[in-house]
Tab-separated table of C-alpha atoms and ligand atoms in Angstrom:
chain	number	residue	atom	x	y	z
A	1	MET	CA	39.138	-52.918	6.174
A	2	SER	CA	36.180	-50.324	6.043
A	3	GLN	CA	36.311	-47.737	8.227
A	4	GLY	CA	32.651	-47.709	8.480
A	5	VAL	CA	30.223	-44.868	9.171
A	6	VAL	CA	30.902	-41.971	11.575
A	7	ILE	CA	28.047	-39.839	12.709
A	8	ILE	CA	28.541	-36.705	14.260
A	9	GLY	CA	25.787	-35.415	16.806
A	10	ALA	CA	24.341	-38.183	19.059
A	11	GLY	CA	20.801	-36.446	19.014
A	12	HIS	CA	17.282	-37.650	17.464
A	13	ALA	CA	18.420	-37.753	13.979
A	14	GLY	CA	21.930	-39.109	14.799
A	15	GLY	CA	21.008	-41.827	17.256
A	16	THR	CA	17.884	-42.890	15.003
A	17	ALA	CA	20.505	-43.335	11.949
A	18	ALA	CA	23.013	-45.444	14.004
A	19	ALA	CA	20.213	-47.763	15.167
A	20	LEU	CA	18.801	-48.088	11.530
A	21	LEU	CA	22.130	-48.879	10.160
A	22	LYS	CA	22.081	-51.913	12.296
A	23	GLN	CA	18.493	-52.797	11.534
A	24	TYR	CA	19.056	-52.794	7.892
A	25	GLY	CA	22.108	-55.160	8.392
A	26	TYR	CA	25.142	-52.655	7.914
A	27	GLU	CA	27.981	-54.688	9.141
A	28	ASP	CA	30.853	-52.254	9.301
A	29	PRO	CA	31.928	-50.305	12.288
A	30	ILE	CA	29.562	-47.375	13.597
A	31	THR	CA	30.922	-44.565	15.653
A	32	LEU	CA	28.176	-42.179	17.193
A	33	ILE	CA	29.969	-38.926	18.577
A	34	GLY	CA	27.919	-36.562	20.683
A	35	GLU	CA	29.080	-33.445	22.816
A	36	GLU	CA	26.190	-34.003	25.406
A	37	PRO	CA	27.078	-36.244	28.195
A	38	ILE	CA	23.999	-38.838	27.775
A	39	ALA	CA	22.841	-41.040	25.273
A	40	PRO	CA	20.459	-39.940	22.299
A	41	TYR	CA	17.148	-38.940	23.837
A	42	GLN	CA	13.968	-36.885	22.715
A	43	ARG	CA	13.546	-33.063	23.104
A	44	PRO	CA	9.835	-32.658	22.666
A	45	PRO	CA	9.017	-33.665	26.530
A	46	LEU	CA	11.544	-31.146	27.672
A	47	SER	CA	8.920	-28.687	27.248
A	48	LYS	CA	5.858	-30.883	27.811
A	49	ALA	CA	5.454	-33.929	30.080
A	50	TRP	CA	8.826	-34.114	31.509
A	51	LEU	CA	8.724	-30.318	32.451
A	52	LYS	CA	5.435	-30.872	34.112
A	53	GLY	CA	7.002	-33.905	36.124
A	54	GLU	CA	4.890	-36.436	34.178
A	55	ALA	CA	7.620	-38.152	32.457
A	56	ASP	CA	10.832	-39.526	34.001
A	57	ALA	CA	14.184	-39.276	32.770
A	58	ASP	CA	14.385	-42.957	31.512
A	59	SER	CA	11.494	-42.285	29.142
A	60	LEU	CA	13.263	-39.700	27.242
A	61	ALA	CA	16.082	-41.937	25.911
A	62	LEU	CA	15.667	-42.978	22.485
A	63	LYS	CA	17.087	-46.706	23.499
A	64	PRO	CA	18.465	-47.823	26.833
A	65	GLU	CA	21.969	-46.644	27.040
A	66	SER	CA	23.331	-50.544	26.932
A	67	PHE	CA	21.705	-50.930	23.658
A	68	TYR	CA	24.688	-49.036	21.879
A	69	ALA	CA	27.540	-51.393	23.293
A	70	GLU	CA	25.176	-54.465	22.723
A	71	ALA	CA	24.356	-53.391	18.994
A	72	GLY	CA	28.233	-52.966	18.356
A	73	ILE	CA	27.814	-49.010	18.052
A	74	ASP	CA	30.816	-47.135	19.329
A	75	LEU	CA	28.966	-44.297	21.372
A	76	ARG	CA	31.168	-41.705	22.365
A	77	MET	CA	29.571	-39.115	24.484
A	78	SER	CA	30.934	-35.616	25.882
A	79	THR	CA	33.081	-35.578	22.676
A	80	ARG	CA	33.044	-32.857	20.287
A	81	VAL	CA	34.175	-33.047	16.688
A	82	THR	CA	36.188	-29.891	15.813
A	83	GLU	CA	37.009	-30.571	12.159
A	84	ILE	CA	36.160	-32.755	9.099
A	85	MET	CA	39.178	-33.426	6.778
A	86	ARG	CA	37.281	-34.550	3.608
A	87	THR	CA	40.646	-35.402	1.656
A	88	ASP	CA	41.688	-37.761	4.468
A	89	ARG	CA	38.293	-38.794	5.330
A	90	VAL	CA	38.966	-38.245	8.893
A	91	VAL	CA	37.439	-36.254	11.694
A	92	LEU	CA	39.235	-34.593	14.487
A	93	LEU	CA	38.077	-34.454	17.893
A	94	SER	CA	38.241	-32.052	20.697
A	95	ASP	CA	41.111	-34.191	22.468
A	96	GLY	CA	43.042	-33.997	19.449
A	97	SER	CA	42.265	-37.701	18.463
A	98	ARG	CA	41.383	-38.678	14.876
A	99	VAL	CA	38.476	-40.983	13.731
A	100	PRO	CA	38.661	-42.197	9.980
A	101	TYR	CA	35.352	-42.845	8.038
A	102	ASP	CA	34.034	-44.354	4.745
A	103	LYS	CA	30.794	-42.521	5.200
A	104	LEU	CA	30.123	-39.565	7.337
A	105	ILE	CA	26.731	-38.384	8.547
A	106	ILE	CA	26.485	-34.784	10.015
A	107	ALA	CA	23.568	-35.025	12.517
A	108	THR	CA	24.491	-31.816	14.539
A	109	GLY	CA	21.267	-30.179	14.910
A	110	ALA	CA	20.730	-26.472	15.902
A	111	ARG	CA	21.567	-24.216	18.958
A	112	PRO	CA	19.283	-21.696	20.313
A	113	ARG	CA	19.305	-17.931	19.018
A	114	THR	CA	20.421	-15.667	21.635
A	115	LEU	CA	19.200	-12.090	22.225
A	116	PRO	CA	21.170	-9.311	21.355
A	117	VAL	CA	20.401	-7.080	24.544
A	118	PRO	CA	22.216	-6.017	27.606
A	119	GLY	CA	21.603	-8.442	30.580
A	120	VAL	CA	21.416	-11.826	28.810
A	121	GLU	CA	24.266	-13.308	30.937
A	122	LEU	CA	22.255	-12.829	34.471
A	123	ASP	CA	21.403	-15.650	36.483
A	124	GLY	CA	17.870	-16.843	35.832
A	125	VAL	CA	18.049	-15.939	32.079
A	126	GLN	CA	18.177	-19.283	29.743
A	127	PRO	CA	17.287	-21.154	26.847
A	128	LEU	CA	15.651	-24.704	26.330
A	129	ARG	CA	17.429	-27.047	24.065
A	130	THR	CA	19.093	-29.545	25.985
A	131	ALA	CA	18.270	-32.019	28.903
A	132	ALA	CA	20.776	-29.609	31.054
A	133	ASP	CA	18.639	-26.494	30.133
A	134	ALA	CA	15.413	-28.280	30.932
A	135	GLU	CA	16.648	-29.484	34.391
A	136	GLN	CA	17.697	-25.741	35.130
A	137	LEU	CA	14.151	-24.527	33.991
A	138	LYS	CA	12.275	-27.154	36.001
A	139	ALA	CA	14.255	-26.052	39.239
A	140	ARG	CA	12.972	-22.478	38.523
A	141	LEU	CA	9.370	-23.294	37.918
A	142	GLY	CA	6.846	-23.439	40.899
A	143	PRO	CA	4.662	-21.338	42.982
A	144	GLY	CA	5.720	-18.018	43.852
A	145	HIS	CA	8.089	-17.990	40.793
A	146	ARG	CA	7.206	-15.411	37.738
A	147	ALA	CA	8.778	-16.416	34.310
A	148	VAL	CA	8.809	-13.997	31.172
A	149	ILE	CA	9.241	-15.969	27.969
A	150	ILE	CA	10.664	-14.079	25.144
A	151	GLY	CA	9.244	-15.515	22.177
A	152	GLY	CA	5.668	-16.629	21.126
A	153	GLY	CA	6.512	-19.817	19.349
A	154	TYR	CA	5.450	-23.502	20.140
A	155	ILE	CA	8.457	-23.870	22.406
A	156	GLY	CA	7.717	-20.823	24.358
A	157	LEU	CA	3.819	-21.501	24.555
A	158	GLU	CA	4.299	-25.135	25.846
A	159	ALA	CA	6.638	-23.821	28.649
A	160	ALA	CA	3.987	-21.200	29.417
A	161	ALA	CA	1.519	-24.014	29.691
A	162	SER	CA	4.123	-26.111	32.017
A	163	ALA	CA	4.833	-23.209	34.099
A	164	ARG	CA	1.209	-22.653	34.828
A	165	ALA	CA	0.743	-26.201	35.481
A	166	LEU	CA	3.500	-26.024	38.059
A	167	GLY	CA	1.957	-23.118	39.640
A	168	ALA	CA	4.374	-20.149	38.301
A	169	GLU	CA	3.119	-17.002	36.572
A	170	ALA	CA	3.879	-16.551	33.018
A	171	VAL	CA	4.197	-13.619	30.811
A	172	VAL	CA	4.791	-14.083	26.927
A	173	VAL	CA	6.390	-11.365	24.899
A	174	GLU	CA	6.237	-11.573	21.157
A	175	LEU	CA	8.080	-9.366	18.779
A	176	GLN	CA	5.178	-9.991	16.095
A	177	PRO	CA	1.536	-8.834	16.510
A	178	ARG	CA	0.405	-12.253	17.082
A	179	ILE	CA	1.840	-15.487	18.648
A	180	LEU	CA	2.935	-18.413	16.332
A	181	ALA	CA	3.391	-15.645	13.458
A	182	ARG	CA	6.196	-17.725	11.878
A	183	THR	CA	4.457	-21.172	11.723
A	184	SER	CA	0.821	-21.116	11.721
A	185	CYS	CA	-2.416	-19.224	10.726
A	186	GLU	CA	-4.058	-16.365	12.486
A	187	THR	CA	-7.024	-18.509	13.588
A	188	LEU	CA	-4.952	-20.842	15.177
A	189	SER	CA	-2.883	-17.884	16.889
A	190	THR	CA	-5.959	-16.320	18.202
A	191	PHE	CA	-7.337	-19.605	19.406
A	192	PHE	CA	-4.132	-20.205	21.259
A	193	GLU	CA	-3.641	-16.941	22.480
A	194	GLY	CA	-7.341	-16.844	24.176
A	195	TYR	CA	-6.619	-20.394	25.650
A	196	HIS	CA	-3.617	-19.325	27.130
A	197	ARG	CA	-5.204	-16.029	28.574
A	198	ALA	CA	-7.913	-18.029	30.024
A	199	LYS	CA	-5.136	-19.993	32.114
A	200	GLY	CA	-3.653	-16.763	33.394
A	201	VAL	CA	-0.869	-16.443	30.954
A	202	GLY	CA	-0.135	-12.757	30.109
A	203	PHE	CA	0.913	-11.685	26.688
A	204	GLU	CA	3.006	-8.644	25.415
A	205	LEU	CA	2.301	-8.798	21.588
A	206	GLY	CA	4.338	-6.357	19.382
A	207	ALA	CA	6.813	-5.948	21.899
A	208	GLY	CA	10.444	-5.581	21.652
A	209	VAL	CA	12.763	-6.315	24.171
A	210	SER	CA	15.482	-3.798	25.131
A	211	GLU	CA	17.438	-5.132	28.265
A	212	ILE	CA	17.168	-7.696	30.937
A	213	VAL	CA	17.678	-5.897	34.116
A	214	GLY	CA	19.107	-7.489	37.271
A	215	LYS	CA	20.265	-7.242	40.893
A	216	ASP	CA	23.309	-8.688	42.558
A	217	GLY	CA	23.893	-10.861	39.327
A	218	LYS	CA	20.392	-12.216	39.281
A	219	VAL	CA	17.547	-11.174	36.892
A	220	THR	CA	14.611	-8.984	38.309
A	221	GLY	CA	12.880	-8.099	35.179
A	222	VAL	CA	12.737	-7.450	31.297
A	223	ARG	CA	12.840	-4.015	29.910
A	224	LEU	CA	10.251	-3.816	26.801
A	225	SER	CA	11.080	-1.241	24.112
A	226	ASP	CA	8.437	1.063	25.333
A	227	GLY	CA	10.293	1.465	28.588
A	228	ARG	CA	8.179	-0.699	30.848
A	229	VAL	CA	9.605	-3.460	33.033
A	230	LEU	CA	8.020	-6.918	33.422
A	231	PRO	CA	9.127	-8.324	36.860
A	232	CYS	CA	10.531	-11.791	36.885
A	233	ASP	CA	12.796	-14.037	38.510
A	234	LEU	CA	13.234	-16.200	35.371
A	235	VAL	CA	13.567	-15.388	31.717
A	236	LEU	CA	13.186	-18.302	29.318
A	237	VAL	CA	14.816	-17.079	25.689
A	238	ALA	CA	12.692	-19.106	22.994
A	239	VAL	CA	13.288	-17.075	20.044
A	240	GLY	CA	14.317	-19.695	17.609
A	241	ILE	CA	17.335	-21.701	16.450
A	242	ILE	CA	20.428	-21.631	14.543
A	243	PRO	CA	21.774	-24.995	12.658
A	244	ASN	CA	24.992	-26.060	13.803
A	245	ASP	CA	26.509	-26.186	10.084
A	246	GLY	CA	29.753	-24.548	10.866
A	247	LEU	CA	31.757	-27.855	10.453
A	248	ALA	CA	30.156	-28.379	7.207
A	249	ARG	CA	31.131	-24.931	6.072
A	250	ASP	CA	34.662	-25.085	7.228
A	251	ALA	CA	34.866	-28.089	5.275
A	252	GLY	CA	33.540	-26.462	1.992
A	253	LEU	CA	30.170	-28.156	1.882
A	254	PRO	CA	27.470	-25.865	0.563
A	255	CYS	CA	25.290	-24.551	3.119
A	256	ALA	CA	22.284	-22.051	3.140
A	257	ASP	CA	20.044	-22.092	6.073
A	258	GLY	CA	21.708	-25.428	6.820
A	259	ILE	CA	23.658	-27.954	5.038
A	260	GLU	CA	22.364	-28.485	1.476
A	261	VAL	CA	21.167	-32.039	0.743
A	262	ASP	CA	19.309	-34.085	-1.750
A	263	GLU	CA	16.350	-36.480	-1.283
A	264	HIS	CA	18.762	-38.933	-0.298
A	265	ALA	CA	20.297	-36.839	2.565
A	266	ARG	CA	23.423	-36.529	0.601
A	267	THR	CA	25.619	-33.374	0.650
A	268	ALA	CA	27.751	-32.011	-2.208
A	269	ASP	CA	30.299	-34.710	-1.160
A	270	PRO	CA	29.072	-38.240	-2.030
A	271	ASN	CA	30.754	-39.689	1.172
A	272	ILE	CA	29.025	-37.189	3.573
A	273	TYR	CA	25.313	-36.903	4.332
A	274	ALA	CA	23.648	-34.825	6.697
A	275	ILE	CA	20.304	-35.259	8.520
A	276	GLY	CA	17.799	-33.648	10.944
A	277	ASP	CA	17.436	-29.698	12.037
A	278	VAL	CA	20.833	-28.948	10.333
A	279	THR	CA	19.912	-29.682	6.704
A	280	HIS	CA	18.357	-27.558	4.152
A	281	ARG	CA	16.425	-30.203	2.215
A	282	PRO	CA	14.255	-30.675	-0.817
A	283	LEU	CA	10.538	-31.117	-0.218
A	284	GLY	CA	9.295	-32.744	-3.510
A	285	LEU	CA	5.496	-32.382	-2.714
A	286	TYR	CA	6.055	-28.444	-2.643
A	287	GLY	CA	8.706	-27.905	-4.856
A	288	ARG	CA	11.205	-26.224	-2.859
A	289	ASN	CA	13.887	-26.514	-0.293
A	290	LEU	CA	13.509	-25.734	3.236
A	291	ARG	CA	15.062	-26.275	6.688
A	292	LEU	CA	12.809	-28.351	8.934
A	293	GLU	CA	12.750	-28.450	12.772
A	294	SER	CA	11.070	-31.869	13.555
A	295	VAL	CA	11.295	-35.224	14.676
A	296	ALA	CA	9.383	-36.492	11.880
A	297	ASN	CA	11.947	-34.672	9.552
A	298	ALA	CA	14.872	-36.194	11.641
A	299	LEU	CA	13.307	-39.598	11.396
A	300	GLU	CA	12.899	-39.353	7.775
A	301	GLN	CA	16.189	-38.238	6.999
A	302	ALA	CA	17.891	-40.808	9.200
A	303	LYS	CA	16.015	-43.316	6.994
A	304	GLN	CA	17.153	-41.888	3.608
A	305	ALA	CA	20.734	-41.427	4.967
A	306	ALA	CA	20.934	-45.190	6.439
A	307	SER	CA	19.047	-46.812	3.402
A	308	ALA	CA	21.661	-45.203	1.042
A	309	ILE	CA	24.470	-46.175	3.065
A	310	ALA	CA	23.211	-49.856	3.307
A	311	GLY	CA	22.194	-50.430	-0.235
A	312	ARG	CA	18.605	-50.275	0.335
A	313	PRO	CA	16.030	-48.791	-1.801
A	314	ALA	CA	15.100	-45.178	-1.129
A	315	PRO	CA	12.358	-44.574	1.283
A	316	PRO	CA	9.143	-42.994	0.069
A	317	PRO	CA	8.890	-39.376	0.516
A	318	GLU	CA	6.789	-38.510	3.706
A	319	VAL	CA	4.331	-35.591	4.456
A	320	THR	CA	5.912	-33.634	6.974
A	321	TRP	CA	4.333	-33.334	10.332
A	322	ASN	CA	4.633	-32.001	13.771
A	323	TRP	CA	2.699	-31.739	17.033
A	324	SER	CA	2.521	-29.635	20.351
A	325	ASP	CA	0.844	-30.373	23.628
A	326	GLN	CA	-0.372	-27.492	25.745
A	327	TYR	CA	-2.887	-28.052	28.764
A	328	ASP	CA	-5.286	-30.345	27.514
A	329	LEU	CA	-4.963	-29.340	23.859
A	330	LYS	CA	-3.124	-31.878	21.550
A	331	LEU	CA	-2.307	-29.888	18.286
A	332	GLN	CA	-1.113	-31.888	15.463
A	333	LEU	CA	0.137	-30.447	11.966
A	334	ALA	CA	0.668	-31.931	8.736
A	335	GLY	CA	1.902	-30.391	5.574
A	336	LEU	CA	2.997	-26.751	4.582
A	337	ALA	CA	0.639	-23.992	3.682
A	338	PHE	CA	2.489	-22.860	0.532
A	339	ASP	CA	0.360	-21.317	-2.382
A	340	VAL	CA	-2.907	-21.864	-0.893
A	341	ASP	CA	-5.887	-19.854	-1.832
A	342	ARG	CA	-8.390	-20.872	0.616
A	343	GLN	CA	-8.416	-21.691	4.367
A	344	LEU	CA	-11.519	-23.956	5.966
A	345	VAL	CA	-12.431	-24.549	9.479
A	346	ARG	CA	-14.045	-27.848	10.520
A	347	GLY	CA	-15.623	-27.664	13.825
A	348	ASP	CA	-15.700	-24.968	16.382
A	349	PRO	CA	-12.729	-23.549	17.779
A	350	ALA	CA	-14.945	-22.587	21.128
A	351	SER	CA	-15.262	-26.173	21.748
A	352	ALA	CA	-11.354	-26.872	21.421
A	353	LYS	CA	-12.100	-29.639	18.934
A	354	PHE	CA	-11.596	-28.303	15.274
A	355	ALA	CA	-9.276	-28.448	12.351
A	356	ILE	CA	-8.050	-25.813	10.061
A	357	PHE	CA	-7.516	-27.168	6.283
A	358	HIS	CA	-5.346	-24.860	3.848
A	359	LEU	CA	-6.197	-25.576	0.316
A	360	LYS	CA	-5.046	-24.882	-3.339
A	361	GLY	CA	-8.243	-25.219	-5.201
A	362	ASN	CA	-9.871	-28.432	-3.758
A	363	GLU	CA	-6.388	-30.062	-2.661
A	364	ILE	CA	-5.321	-29.955	0.982
A	365	GLN	CA	-1.768	-28.728	1.360
A	366	ALA	CA	-1.577	-28.354	5.270
A	367	VAL	CA	-3.856	-29.122	8.117
A	368	GLU	CA	-3.536	-27.848	11.693
A	369	ALA	CA	-5.701	-29.871	14.003
A	370	VAL	CA	-6.696	-29.301	17.302
A	371	ASN	CA	-7.908	-32.318	19.577
A	372	ALA	CA	-9.112	-33.546	16.140
A	373	PRO	CA	-6.817	-36.601	15.487
A	374	ALA	CA	-9.009	-38.229	12.678
A	375	GLU	CA	-8.823	-34.850	10.615
A	376	PHE	CA	-5.150	-34.736	11.148
A	377	MET	CA	-4.606	-38.448	9.935
A	378	ALA	CA	-7.041	-38.109	6.906
A	379	GLY	CA	-5.621	-34.686	6.377
A	380	ARG	CA	-2.121	-36.270	6.074
A	381	GLN	CA	-3.103	-38.847	3.660
A	382	PHE	CA	-4.868	-36.330	1.412
A	383	ILE	CA	-1.846	-34.175	1.234
A	384	GLY	CA	0.272	-37.117	0.268
A	385	ASN	CA	-1.560	-38.525	-2.512
A	386	ARG	CA	-3.066	-35.161	-3.769
A	387	LYS	CA	-6.623	-36.461	-3.684
A	388	PRO	CA	-9.306	-33.577	-4.416
A	389	VAL	CA	-11.964	-33.286	-1.499
A	390	SER	CA	-15.344	-32.038	-1.491
A	391	LEU	CA	-15.185	-28.711	0.268
A	392	GLU	CA	-18.763	-28.857	1.520
A	393	LYS	CA	-18.182	-32.295	2.919
A	394	LEU	CA	-14.970	-31.154	4.530
A	395	ALA	CA	-16.653	-28.115	6.178
A	396	ASP	CA	-19.222	-30.571	7.815
A	397	PRO	CA	-18.117	-32.358	10.568
A	398	SER	CA	-21.082	-34.657	10.669
A	399	VAL	CA	-19.685	-36.034	7.313
A	400	SER	CA	-16.702	-38.558	8.453
A	401	MET	CA	-13.197	-37.751	6.889
A	402	LYS	CA	-13.409	-41.280	5.078
A	403	GLU	CA	-16.089	-39.478	2.850
A	404	VAL	CA	-14.693	-36.215	1.941
A	405	ALA	CA	-13.090	-37.167	-1.254
A	406	ALA	CA	-14.425	-35.358	-4.184
B	501	FAD	P1	19.602	-32.758	18.173
B	501	FAD	O1	18.389	-33.388	18.641
B	501	FAD	O2	19.744	-31.181	18.623
B	501	FAD	O3	20.786	-33.234	18.126
B	501	FAD	C1	22.145	-32.576	17.650
B	501	FAD	C2	23.240	-33.237	18.480
B	501	FAD	O4	24.588	-32.896	18.015
B	501	FAD	C3	23.230	-32.406	19.914
B	501	FAD	O5	23.420	-33.424	21.032
B	501	FAD	C4	24.471	-31.578	19.830
B	501	FAD	O6	24.975	-31.320	20.920
B	501	FAD	C5	25.153	-32.387	19.123
B	501	FAD	N1	26.399	-31.808	18.436
B	501	FAD	C6	26.487	-30.645	17.800
B	501	FAD	N2	27.718	-30.327	17.400
B	501	FAD	C7	28.335	-31.247	17.677
B	501	FAD	C8	29.974	-31.599	17.423
B	501	FAD	N3	30.812	-30.585	16.753
B	501	FAD	N4	30.341	-32.556	17.897
B	501	FAD	C9	29.576	-33.351	18.418
B	501	FAD	N5	28.306	-33.399	18.811
B	501	FAD	C10	27.790	-32.264	18.389
B	501	FAD	N6	9.946	-31.503	17.297
B	501	FAD	C11	8.524	-31.967	17.159
B	501	FAD	O7	8.486	-32.660	15.864
B	501	FAD	N7	7.625	-32.047	18.026
B	501	FAD	C12	7.658	-31.282	19.171
B	501	FAD	O8	6.719	-31.226	19.993
B	501	FAD	C13	8.984	-30.843	19.700
B	501	FAD	N8	9.043	-30.417	20.650
B	501	FAD	C14	10.177	-29.696	21.109
B	501	FAD	C15	10.449	-29.118	22.087
B	501	FAD	C16	11.732	-28.605	22.789
B	501	FAD	C17	11.924	-28.287	23.987
B	501	FAD	C18	12.852	-28.769	21.805
B	501	FAD	C19	14.349	-28.217	22.204
B	501	FAD	C20	12.704	-29.376	20.498
B	501	FAD	C21	11.331	-29.599	20.202
B	501	FAD	N9	11.133	-30.329	18.906
B	501	FAD	C22	10.095	-30.867	18.476
B	501	FAD	C23	12.136	-30.394	17.898
B	501	FAD	C24	13.134	-31.816	17.818
B	501	FAD	O9	13.493	-32.109	19.185
B	501	FAD	C25	14.228	-31.324	16.774
B	501	FAD	O10	13.668	-31.191	15.639
B	501	FAD	C26	15.136	-32.610	16.850
B	501	FAD	O11	15.654	-33.043	17.947
B	501	FAD	C27	16.221	-32.482	15.596
B	501	FAD	O12	17.098	-33.715	15.715
B	501	FAD	P2	18.639	-33.751	15.490
B	501	FAD	O13	19.391	-34.807	15.940
B	501	FAD	O14	18.618	-32.773	14.161
B	501	FAD	O15	19.496	-32.432	16.485
């Protein structure tokens, strides 16, 4: 009898792969193993709607918990995989038991990067990755509280916006001279910084952190490299994530920044797939390999692995996309700005409704759209089909996005 599929990691990618295998008619056993105590859930609301109290816990779940038993998926929560034994095709669990597999999917995601400074162990210093982290954070935000957020990336900025919505003060400390430096262009950084400042968020840019200071075991401030101390009763460390690729490395699977996979999400072992934040994957459109951190990527690779395992045709490649909600701003991003030679802004940032297009010649490579869903949707299509656009029409918001093709 077939031992079926074992999925390590019951997060967005793992949970989706299990459901898709069922949807695609896979009939052998499916075992979904996750170390968190809850069924697969969405992380994006943890810094946005859920943190602000606008979404309840049930709305986070990918599927109702009853779905797994009803679908015949063996969901094992609060269970950690400690080893992959490739020769025997078995995974070892933290309780010492073993689970055999025919096909294995590694969907172990990523963990927050920590800060190598004294004081990170103080009460009130925390990351934001899991629902448990978010519960803790929510309890610490509100009127009278002062948060220092270390890291001016999307999660840090979303947390700052949510902190303001809950009545807390917030200061963002960023090592780079501008926020969003790793992922977005300067025009967007400037816009978001201005918007946050207008909402009362403070910024320390180009600022290192030398120490987190406290009293009686509790955080009281953050000492910057120039010696100044920013007083606070909460520190959110949002300085990026590290892929959980240790199990794969120990099993001898090639890893770079994450587990190396092909366009079917297959690792160097034909019986092992890897999906989601933990992978270093090919991006055909850009002719390079990268590790992506997004729901869209988790879903695309879950489709790739489930299709390959269920014997279905490979799904078509997708244009990578992402989003961020801050205050009344909906930012939608598509594509990646590699090898671009020009940037074109459509609309006026002062109106908080605009889009920044990144082009190679007259082909759109990436779009960053603020409160501009039509620009995002059309931009994503242009990126996918590589259709040239008329720069003149693209720059003119009175010309509809349907008419900007060259
Ligand atoms: P995860 O969801 O991290 O799941 C991995 C799971 O594997 C975890 O539950 C982990 O505990 C478990 N695991 C790890 N090792 C083991 C082991 N040895 N044994 C058993 N279980 C194990 N993306 C967007 O596209 N848009 C957004 O707006 C957005 N906002 C975000 C906001 C926050 C606060 C966070 C934290 C993330 C956000 N993301 C967003 C990113 C998105 O949530 C991730 O890209 C997505 O969750 C990746 O899914 P994954 O399954 O690869 O990893």
